[in-house]
Amino acid sequence: MSDVGPTAVLPRRPLTVGELLDSAVLLLRGQARLLVPLGLLLAVGEQLLLHPLRLLADARAPEWWLDADRLGWYWLLLAVGAGTEALIIALLGNPAARGAGAALLGRRAGPGELLRPAGARWGATLLAAVAAGLTVCLAGLAGPVWFVAYALLGALVPALVVDRVPAWRAPGRALTLAVRAGGRAAGIRLLGYLGWWLIRLGIGIGAYHGLGLLGLFDLSDWSLPVATATWAGVNALAYPALACLDAVLHLETRMRTEGLDIRLCRAPAEVPEPVLLAVPR
């Protein structure tokens, strides 16, 4: 089955893991004018929210590494940080998922369309994002369990805005898609998170120390603002990228397990886009 266009963001066929990662990057590149500024705004808010917990945990910039005498506060910092990441990625997942849906149908959605409130289900998205953040945060308090919670919730917002399922059905829909095909979607979501975590770590710490080597200012006096700005800038790219991965992974899982690609090819041309992508009832 042919792709949609010569450089399709999301071809109408099941994809390999590498192709999925490429599709997420292509989607981010096409929607960067909207997703990156939104990601930056949310990333700055996250840094401000985490600052009091970092002080309580005595976590020092730029690594924010732990003080063994304040392990309890540091554990709370990690859990809250995991929760805010899940919340931000879910919020960015709304425009990312709608952009991916448009790309699957062979067109590119502009920022105005993705910001338009009509049909966007922002209220349900906000509730779902808060629920995802709280779930991951609470799981984080139990230790590595947060990885499981994060892996299973990738389709939560795409199920709302692309599949058009009722809000109360979205968590079950997300869990169902995550565990299909031996948990393939859940595993790929974790793989994407790990990859971007390594990128963030390398750039965040490297940029901080690189600025120090330039000798433009004394990092001992400017360590906090420089580290905060550096991490906010890195996350402003990483969070939209992970939201785009969730979006393309959701649609690919539907093509792989539900035959979405076949249904789109057989659908009459006059059927509206939301109906084309929605889950049949």
Short mmCIF file of C-alpha atoms in Angstrom, two decimals:
data_model
loop_
_atom_site.label_atom_id
_atom_site.label_comp_id
_atom_site.label_asym_id
_atom_site.label_seq_id
_atom_site.Cartn_x
_atom_site.Cartn_y
_atom_site.Cartn_z
CA MET A 1 0.00 0.00 0.00
CA SER A 2 1.52 3.32 -1.04
CA ASP A 3 2.39 6.11 1.36
CA VAL A 4 0.47 9.37 1.43
CA GLY A 5 2.73 11.72 -0.50
CA PRO A 6 6.42 11.44 -1.31
CA THR A 7 7.57 12.18 2.24
CA ALA A 8 4.64 10.99 4.34
CA VAL A 9 4.85 11.80 8.03
CA LEU A 10 2.85 8.67 8.79
CA PRO A 11 2.56 6.09 6.01
CA ARG A 12 -0.67 4.08 5.87
CA ARG A 13 0.84 0.78 6.95
CA PRO A 14 2.34 -0.81 10.06
CA LEU A 15 5.81 0.58 10.74
CA THR A 16 9.04 -0.65 12.22
CA VAL A 17 10.36 0.90 15.43
CA GLY A 18 12.86 2.98 13.50
CA GLU A 19 10.18 4.24 11.13
CA LEU A 20 8.00 5.20 14.09
CA LEU A 21 10.79 7.26 15.61
CA ASP A 22 11.40 8.93 12.24
CA SER A 23 7.67 9.67 11.88
CA ALA A 24 7.61 11.32 15.31
CA VAL A 25 10.53 13.57 14.33
CA LEU A 26 8.86 14.47 11.03
CA LEU A 27 5.63 15.32 12.83
CA LEU A 28 7.53 17.49 15.31
CA ARG A 29 9.33 19.27 12.50
CA GLY A 30 6.05 20.02 10.79
CA GLN A 31 4.36 21.29 13.96
CA ALA A 32 7.38 22.89 15.65
CA ARG A 33 5.98 26.44 15.35
CA LEU A 34 3.23 25.47 17.77
CA LEU A 35 4.56 22.57 19.83
CA VAL A 36 7.98 23.97 20.76
CA PRO A 37 6.69 27.31 22.16
CA LEU A 38 3.98 25.44 24.07
CA GLY A 39 6.61 23.00 25.31
CA LEU A 40 8.84 25.86 26.43
CA LEU A 41 6.02 27.53 28.35
CA LEU A 42 5.15 24.30 30.15
CA ALA A 43 8.81 23.40 30.75
CA VAL A 44 9.47 26.76 32.42
CA GLY A 45 6.41 26.25 34.62
CA GLU A 46 7.71 22.82 35.57
CA GLN A 47 11.10 24.23 36.59
CA LEU A 48 9.42 26.82 38.81
CA LEU A 49 7.20 24.14 40.38
CA LEU A 50 10.13 21.84 41.13
CA HIS A 51 12.38 24.54 42.58
CA PRO A 52 11.00 24.40 46.18
CA LEU A 53 11.34 20.61 46.22
CA ARG A 54 14.93 20.87 44.98
CA LEU A 55 15.70 23.21 47.86
CA LEU A 56 14.15 20.78 50.36
CA ALA A 57 16.09 17.89 48.82
CA ASP A 58 19.28 19.98 48.65
CA ALA A 59 19.61 18.97 44.98
CA ARG A 60 22.37 20.98 43.33
CA ALA A 61 22.51 22.28 39.77
CA PRO A 62 23.04 21.18 37.08
CA GLU A 63 22.58 17.45 37.73
CA TRP A 64 20.17 17.96 40.64
CA TRP A 65 21.85 14.97 42.30
CA LEU A 66 20.73 13.71 45.69
CA ASP A 67 21.95 14.44 49.18
CA ALA A 68 22.06 11.11 51.01
CA ASP A 69 20.79 12.78 54.18
CA ARG A 70 17.63 13.97 52.41
CA LEU A 71 16.68 10.84 50.53
CA GLY A 72 12.98 11.18 51.40
CA TRP A 73 12.70 14.66 49.92
CA TYR A 74 14.68 13.59 46.88
CA TRP A 75 12.38 10.63 46.32
CA LEU A 76 9.41 13.00 46.44
CA LEU A 77 11.20 15.30 43.98
CA LEU A 78 11.68 12.43 41.52
CA ALA A 79 8.04 11.34 41.83
CA VAL A 80 6.69 14.84 41.32
CA GLY A 81 9.09 15.38 38.41
CA ALA A 82 7.89 12.19 36.74
CA GLY A 83 4.30 13.28 37.25
CA THR A 84 4.84 16.74 35.76
CA GLU A 85 6.55 15.20 32.74
CA ALA A 86 3.60 12.88 32.15
CA LEU A 87 1.17 15.79 32.54
CA ILE A 88 3.04 18.04 30.10
CA ILE A 89 3.44 15.31 27.48
CA ALA A 90 -0.29 14.55 27.74
CA LEU A 91 -1.22 18.22 27.26
CA LEU A 92 1.05 18.50 24.22
CA GLY A 93 -0.46 15.25 22.99
CA ASN A 94 -3.69 17.05 22.08
CA PRO A 95 -2.33 19.17 19.19
CA ALA A 96 0.23 16.48 18.35
CA ALA A 97 -2.45 13.81 17.95
CA ARG A 98 -4.66 16.03 15.82
CA GLY A 99 -1.67 16.96 13.68
CA ALA A 100 -0.83 13.27 13.24
CA GLY A 101 -4.42 12.50 12.26
CA ALA A 102 -4.30 15.17 9.57
CA ALA A 103 -0.92 13.87 8.35
CA LEU A 104 -2.31 10.34 8.08
CA LEU A 105 -5.02 11.71 5.79
CA GLY A 106 -2.43 13.35 3.56
CA ARG A 107 -2.47 16.98 4.68
CA ARG A 108 -0.69 19.27 7.12
CA ALA A 109 -2.66 20.99 9.87
CA GLY A 110 -1.61 24.57 10.61
CA PRO A 111 -1.21 26.08 14.09
CA GLY A 112 -4.53 27.90 13.77
CA GLU A 113 -6.37 24.64 13.22
CA LEU A 114 -4.64 22.90 16.10
CA LEU A 115 -5.38 25.78 18.48
CA ARG A 116 -9.03 26.05 17.43
CA PRO A 117 -11.16 25.01 20.42
CA ALA A 118 -13.98 23.54 18.32
CA GLY A 119 -13.77 19.77 18.59
CA ALA A 120 -10.42 19.85 20.38
CA ARG A 121 -11.81 18.50 23.66
CA TRP A 122 -9.41 20.59 25.73
CA GLY A 123 -11.47 20.21 28.89
CA ALA A 124 -11.34 16.41 28.74
CA THR A 125 -7.66 16.62 27.78
CA LEU A 126 -6.84 18.70 30.85
CA LEU A 127 -8.61 16.23 33.14
CA ALA A 128 -6.87 13.30 31.45
CA ALA A 129 -3.48 15.01 31.70
CA VAL A 130 -3.95 15.71 35.40
CA ALA A 131 -5.04 12.11 35.94
CA ALA A 132 -1.97 10.84 34.06
CA GLY A 133 0.32 13.10 36.06
CA LEU A 134 -1.14 12.04 39.38
CA THR A 135 -1.01 8.37 38.43
CA VAL A 136 2.65 8.54 37.43
CA CYS A 137 3.50 10.63 40.50
CA LEU A 138 1.85 8.16 42.88
CA ALA A 139 3.49 5.26 41.07
CA GLY A 140 6.80 7.09 41.40
CA LEU A 141 6.44 7.10 45.16
CA ALA A 142 6.52 3.30 44.92
CA GLY A 143 9.81 3.38 43.02
CA PRO A 144 10.31 1.87 39.54
CA VAL A 145 6.57 1.20 39.23
CA TRP A 146 6.25 4.63 37.60
CA PHE A 147 7.84 3.21 34.43
CA VAL A 148 4.88 0.84 34.10
CA ALA A 149 2.36 3.63 34.64
CA TYR A 150 4.09 5.86 32.10
CA ALA A 151 4.29 3.08 29.52
CA LEU A 152 0.58 2.27 29.71
CA LEU A 153 -0.83 5.80 29.38
CA GLY A 154 0.55 6.91 26.02
CA ALA A 155 -2.75 6.59 24.15
CA LEU A 156 -4.84 8.39 26.77
CA VAL A 157 -5.11 11.76 25.02
CA PRO A 158 -5.02 10.41 21.42
CA ALA A 159 -7.97 8.20 22.36
CA LEU A 160 -9.86 11.33 23.35
CA VAL A 161 -9.06 13.60 20.42
CA VAL A 162 -8.55 11.12 17.56
CA ASP A 163 -10.68 8.12 18.48
CA ARG A 164 -13.36 10.43 19.93
CA VAL A 165 -14.19 7.99 22.71
CA PRO A 166 -16.05 9.28 25.79
CA ALA A 167 -13.74 10.55 28.53
CA TRP A 168 -14.65 7.72 30.88
CA ARG A 169 -13.61 5.15 28.27
CA ALA A 170 -10.25 6.74 27.41
CA PRO A 171 -8.19 5.09 30.21
CA GLY A 172 -9.44 1.63 29.30
CA ARG A 173 -8.84 2.31 25.62
CA ALA A 174 -5.28 3.46 26.35
CA LEU A 175 -4.51 0.38 28.44
CA THR A 176 -5.93 -1.92 25.78
CA LEU A 177 -3.82 -0.45 23.00
CA ALA A 178 -0.68 -0.39 25.18
CA VAL A 179 -0.74 -4.13 25.90
CA ARG A 180 -1.67 -5.36 22.42
CA ALA A 181 0.89 -7.30 20.39
CA GLY A 182 2.77 -8.28 23.52
CA GLY A 183 2.92 -4.76 24.93
CA ARG A 184 4.62 -3.38 21.82
CA ALA A 185 3.26 0.16 22.16
CA ALA A 186 4.16 0.31 25.87
CA GLY A 187 7.69 -0.87 25.14
CA ILE A 188 8.22 1.63 22.33
CA ARG A 189 6.95 4.47 24.51
CA LEU A 190 9.52 3.54 27.18
CA LEU A 191 12.23 3.25 24.53
CA GLY A 192 11.42 6.74 23.28
CA TYR A 193 11.46 8.15 26.80
CA LEU A 194 14.82 6.52 27.57
CA GLY A 195 16.34 7.84 24.35
CA TRP A 196 15.20 11.39 25.02
CA TRP A 197 16.29 11.13 28.66
CA LEU A 198 19.82 10.37 27.53
CA ILE A 199 19.71 13.24 25.04
CA ARG A 200 18.39 15.62 27.69
CA LEU A 201 21.02 14.53 30.17
CA GLY A 202 23.86 14.97 27.71
CA ILE A 203 22.73 18.35 26.38
CA GLY A 204 21.58 19.73 29.73
CA ILE A 205 24.79 18.98 31.60
CA GLY A 206 27.04 19.56 28.59
CA ALA A 207 25.56 22.98 27.79
CA TYR A 208 25.85 24.06 31.42
CA HIS A 209 29.52 23.15 31.72
CA GLY A 210 30.22 24.43 28.21
CA LEU A 211 28.98 27.87 29.20
CA GLY A 212 31.23 27.68 32.25
CA LEU A 213 34.27 26.95 30.06
CA LEU A 214 33.60 30.07 28.01
CA GLY A 215 34.25 32.14 31.13
CA LEU A 216 31.50 34.64 30.37
CA PHE A 217 30.31 34.66 33.98
CA ASP A 218 30.94 32.99 37.30
CA LEU A 219 28.81 29.82 37.42
CA SER A 220 29.02 29.76 41.20
CA ASP A 221 26.81 32.86 41.22
CA TRP A 222 24.66 31.97 38.22
CA SER A 223 24.36 28.18 38.59
CA LEU A 224 20.63 28.15 39.39
CA PRO A 225 19.34 30.43 36.61
CA VAL A 226 21.69 28.94 34.02
CA ALA A 227 20.76 25.35 34.92
CA THR A 228 17.05 26.21 35.02
CA ALA A 229 17.17 27.89 31.62
CA THR A 230 19.23 25.04 30.15
CA TRP A 231 16.89 22.30 31.33
CA ALA A 232 13.80 24.26 30.31
CA GLY A 233 15.25 24.70 26.83
CA VAL A 234 16.12 21.02 26.46
CA ASN A 235 12.72 19.89 27.72
CA ALA A 236 11.00 22.35 25.38
CA LEU A 237 12.14 20.08 22.55
CA ALA A 238 11.99 16.71 24.31
CA TYR A 239 8.42 16.97 25.59
CA PRO A 240 6.88 17.80 22.18
CA ALA A 241 8.97 15.02 20.61
CA LEU A 242 7.58 12.50 23.10
CA ALA A 243 4.05 13.79 22.52
CA CYS A 244 4.56 13.31 18.77
CA LEU A 245 5.80 9.78 19.39
CA ASP A 246 2.63 9.04 21.36
CA ALA A 247 0.53 10.39 18.49
CA VAL A 248 2.13 8.40 15.69
CA LEU A 249 2.43 5.30 17.87
CA HIS A 250 -1.28 5.45 18.62
CA LEU A 251 -2.29 5.60 14.97
CA GLU A 252 0.26 2.95 13.97
CA THR A 253 -1.05 0.61 16.66
CA ARG A 254 -4.56 1.07 15.30
CA MET A 255 -3.32 0.27 11.78
CA ARG A 256 -1.43 -2.76 13.05
CA THR A 257 -4.20 -4.20 15.23
CA GLU A 258 -7.47 -2.70 13.99
CA GLY A 259 -6.94 -2.27 10.25
CA LEU A 260 -7.29 1.52 10.33
CA ASP A 261 -5.27 1.84 7.14
CA ILE A 262 -7.65 -0.50 5.29
CA ARG A 263 -10.72 1.31 6.57
CA LEU A 264 -9.33 4.67 5.43
CA CYS A 265 -8.67 3.36 1.92
CA ARG A 266 -12.21 2.00 1.64
CA ALA A 267 -13.96 5.02 3.13
CA PRO A 268 -15.95 7.33 0.81
CA ALA A 269 -14.24 10.64 0.08
CA GLU A 270 -17.08 12.72 1.51
CA VAL A 271 -16.79 11.29 5.05
CA PRO A 272 -15.56 13.99 7.49
CA GLU A 273 -12.07 13.55 8.96
CA PRO A 274 -13.18 13.14 12.61
CA VAL A 275 -15.54 10.37 11.56
CA LEU A 276 -12.85 8.68 9.46
CA LEU A 277 -10.47 8.41 12.39
CA ALA A 278 -12.99 7.79 15.16
CA VAL A 279 -13.42 4.30 16.58
CA PRO A 280 -16.54 2.67 15.07
CA ARG A 281 -19.27 2.15 17.64
#
